mmCIF file of C-alpha atoms in Angstrom:
data_model
loop_
_atom_site.group_PDB
_atom_site.id
_atom_site.type_symbol
_atom_site.label_atom_id
_atom_site.label_comp_id
_atom_site.label_asym_id
_atom_site.label_seq_id
_atom_site.Cartn_x
_atom_site.Cartn_y
_atom_site.Cartn_z
ATOM 1 C CA UNK A 1 -15.159 107.127 -46.493
ATOM 2 C CA UNK A 2 -16.562 106.758 -50.539
ATOM 3 C CA UNK A 3 -19.250 104.155 -51.189
ATOM 4 C CA UNK A 4 -16.675 102.213 -53.635
ATOM 5 C CA UNK A 5 -14.470 101.587 -50.446
ATOM 6 C CA UNK A 6 -17.495 100.952 -48.290
ATOM 7 C CA UNK A 7 -18.090 97.503 -50.858
ATOM 8 C CA UNK A 8 -14.107 97.228 -51.611
ATOM 9 C CA UNK A 9 -13.685 96.417 -48.140
ATOM 10 C CA UNK A 10 -17.732 94.742 -47.573
ATOM 11 C CA UNK A 11 -16.952 92.603 -50.416
ATOM 12 C CA UNK A 12 -12.978 91.623 -49.599
ATOM 13 C CA UNK A 13 -11.694 88.478 -49.133
ATOM 14 C CA UNK A 14 -11.714 88.404 -45.891
ATOM 15 C CA UNK A 15 -15.623 89.781 -45.377
ATOM 16 C CA UNK A 16 -17.395 88.183 -47.829
ATOM 17 C CA UNK A 17 -18.844 85.755 -46.719
ATOM 18 C CA UNK A 18 -19.941 87.317 -43.355
ATOM 19 C CA UNK A 19 -21.564 89.892 -46.170
ATOM 20 C CA UNK A 20 -23.677 87.431 -47.724
ATOM 21 C CA UNK A 21 -24.894 85.962 -44.260
ATOM 22 C CA UNK A 22 -25.549 89.134 -42.819
ATOM 23 C CA UNK A 23 -27.591 90.175 -46.532
ATOM 24 C CA UNK A 24 -28.960 87.168 -46.420
ATOM 25 C CA UNK A 25 -29.956 87.448 -42.286
ATOM 26 C CA UNK A 26 -31.910 91.224 -43.641
ATOM 27 C CA UNK A 27 -33.744 89.769 -46.272
ATOM 28 C CA UNK A 28 -35.374 87.244 -44.041
ATOM 29 C CA UNK A 29 -36.354 89.798 -41.880
ATOM 30 C CA UNK A 30 -37.526 92.024 -44.306
ATOM 31 C CA UNK A 31 -40.133 89.674 -45.189
ATOM 32 C CA UNK A 32 -40.556 88.360 -41.814
ATOM 33 C CA UNK A 33 -41.166 92.168 -41.235
ATOM 34 C CA UNK A 34 -43.635 91.298 -44.428
ATOM 35 C CA UNK A 35 -45.872 88.829 -43.316
ATOM 36 C CA UNK A 36 -45.702 89.927 -40.367
ATOM 37 C CA UNK A 37 -47.984 92.682 -41.196
ATOM 38 C CA UNK A 38 -51.050 90.989 -42.529
ATOM 39 C CA UNK A 39 -51.427 92.780 -45.533
ATOM 40 C CA UNK A 40 -54.705 91.745 -47.686
ATOM 41 C CA UNK A 41 -53.792 90.600 -50.974
ATOM 42 C CA UNK A 42 -56.771 89.212 -52.228
ATOM 43 C CA UNK A 43 -56.600 85.216 -52.740
ATOM 44 C CA UNK A 44 -58.009 83.147 -49.982
ATOM 45 C CA UNK A 45 -56.659 80.294 -49.118
ATOM 46 C CA UNK A 46 -57.312 77.972 -46.465
ATOM 47 C CA UNK A 47 -55.727 75.171 -45.311
ATOM 48 C CA UNK A 48 -56.114 73.128 -42.458
ATOM 49 C CA UNK A 49 -52.818 71.301 -40.698
ATOM 50 C CA UNK A 50 -51.737 70.253 -38.752
ATOM 51 C CA UNK A 51 -48.136 70.702 -37.773
ATOM 52 C CA UNK A 52 -46.002 70.658 -34.558
ATOM 53 C CA UNK A 53 -43.537 72.974 -35.666
ATOM 54 C CA UNK A 54 -40.962 74.110 -32.827
ATOM 55 C CA UNK A 55 -40.941 77.751 -30.636
ATOM 56 C CA UNK A 56 -37.560 78.946 -31.250
ATOM 57 C CA UNK A 57 -36.837 78.417 -27.781
ATOM 58 C CA UNK A 58 -34.465 75.857 -26.324
ATOM 59 C CA UNK A 59 -35.567 74.387 -23.878
ATOM 60 C CA UNK A 60 -32.790 72.965 -21.693
ATOM 61 C CA UNK A 61 -33.961 69.921 -19.171
ATOM 62 C CA UNK A 62 -32.599 69.623 -16.019
ATOM 63 C CA UNK A 63 -29.523 67.376 -16.582
ATOM 64 C CA UNK A 64 -28.030 68.805 -19.953
ATOM 65 C CA UNK A 65 -25.224 68.383 -22.004
ATOM 66 C CA UNK A 66 -22.350 71.609 -21.012
ATOM 67 C CA UNK A 67 -23.441 73.556 -24.674
ATOM 68 C CA UNK A 68 -26.883 73.762 -23.460
ATOM 69 C CA UNK A 69 -25.919 75.401 -19.613
ATOM 70 C CA UNK A 70 -24.111 77.628 -22.059
ATOM 71 C CA UNK A 71 -26.679 78.244 -24.238
ATOM 72 C CA UNK A 72 -28.604 78.511 -21.361
ATOM 73 C CA UNK A 73 -26.075 80.992 -19.528
ATOM 74 C CA UNK A 74 -26.835 83.496 -22.909
ATOM 75 C CA UNK A 75 -30.119 83.451 -22.150
ATOM 76 C CA UNK A 76 -31.624 81.889 -25.086
ATOM 77 C CA UNK A 77 -33.759 79.842 -23.560
ATOM 78 C CA UNK A 78 -36.217 83.170 -23.410
ATOM 79 C CA UNK A 79 -34.411 84.981 -26.075
ATOM 80 C CA UNK A 80 -34.957 83.667 -29.853
ATOM 81 C CA UNK A 81 -32.201 82.227 -32.291
ATOM 82 C CA UNK A 82 -32.803 84.274 -35.052
ATOM 83 C CA UNK A 83 -32.435 87.090 -32.472
ATOM 84 C CA UNK A 84 -28.649 85.664 -31.121
ATOM 85 C CA UNK A 85 -26.998 84.511 -34.113
ATOM 86 C CA UNK A 86 -28.684 88.237 -36.003
ATOM 87 C CA UNK A 87 -27.231 90.446 -33.881
ATOM 88 C CA UNK A 88 -23.776 87.833 -34.060
ATOM 89 C CA UNK A 89 -23.449 87.981 -37.420
ATOM 90 C CA UNK A 90 -23.661 92.014 -37.443
ATOM 91 C CA UNK A 91 -21.352 92.498 -34.548
ATOM 92 C CA UNK A 92 -18.621 90.006 -36.015
ATOM 93 C CA UNK A 93 -19.247 92.061 -39.401
ATOM 94 C CA UNK A 94 -18.999 94.999 -37.841
ATOM 95 C CA UNK A 95 -15.234 94.119 -35.715
ATOM 96 C CA UNK A 96 -14.002 92.194 -39.072
ATOM 97 C CA UNK A 97 -15.118 95.603 -41.197
ATOM 98 C CA UNK A 98 -13.478 98.255 -39.216
ATOM 99 C CA UNK A 99 -10.287 96.169 -38.509
ATOM 100 C CA UNK A 100 -10.066 96.063 -42.009
ATOM 101 C CA UNK A 101 -10.433 99.602 -42.097
ATOM 102 C CA UNK A 102 -7.709 100.369 -39.955
ATOM 103 C CA UNK A 103 -5.108 97.731 -41.723
ATOM 104 C CA UNK A 104 -6.654 99.764 -44.892
ATOM 105 C CA UNK A 105 -5.984 103.547 -43.529
ATOM 106 C CA UNK A 106 -2.488 102.564 -40.668
ATOM 107 C CA UNK A 107 -0.846 100.767 -42.990
ATOM 108 C CA UNK A 108 -2.275 101.507 -46.533
ATOM 109 C CA UNK A 109 -3.095 97.821 -47.687
ATOM 110 C CA UNK A 110 -5.921 95.834 -47.931
ATOM 111 C CA UNK A 111 -5.853 92.311 -46.417
#
């Protein structure tokens, strides 16, 4: 598969939304990695804020709804939501990409 065929399938009408979301997800993870490296760029700023921000985990009460019980079944009370969403997006994009590649090779047309 050439680069042109890859880009044609990746940005076909079926995969465009998933491809854009996957690109945004990769950009998010690159920024997360870069900011996690704690590179000193020479700017000395001290911000004193007291913000109660969520930790990214789903906290399920004992009498939770069915949706929250389903999220707990997926271990989203332990695994951060960003990992789960990125992995789900990647697997969905791969499935869509390979299904379209199969139909392109098998039947000779784009969906």
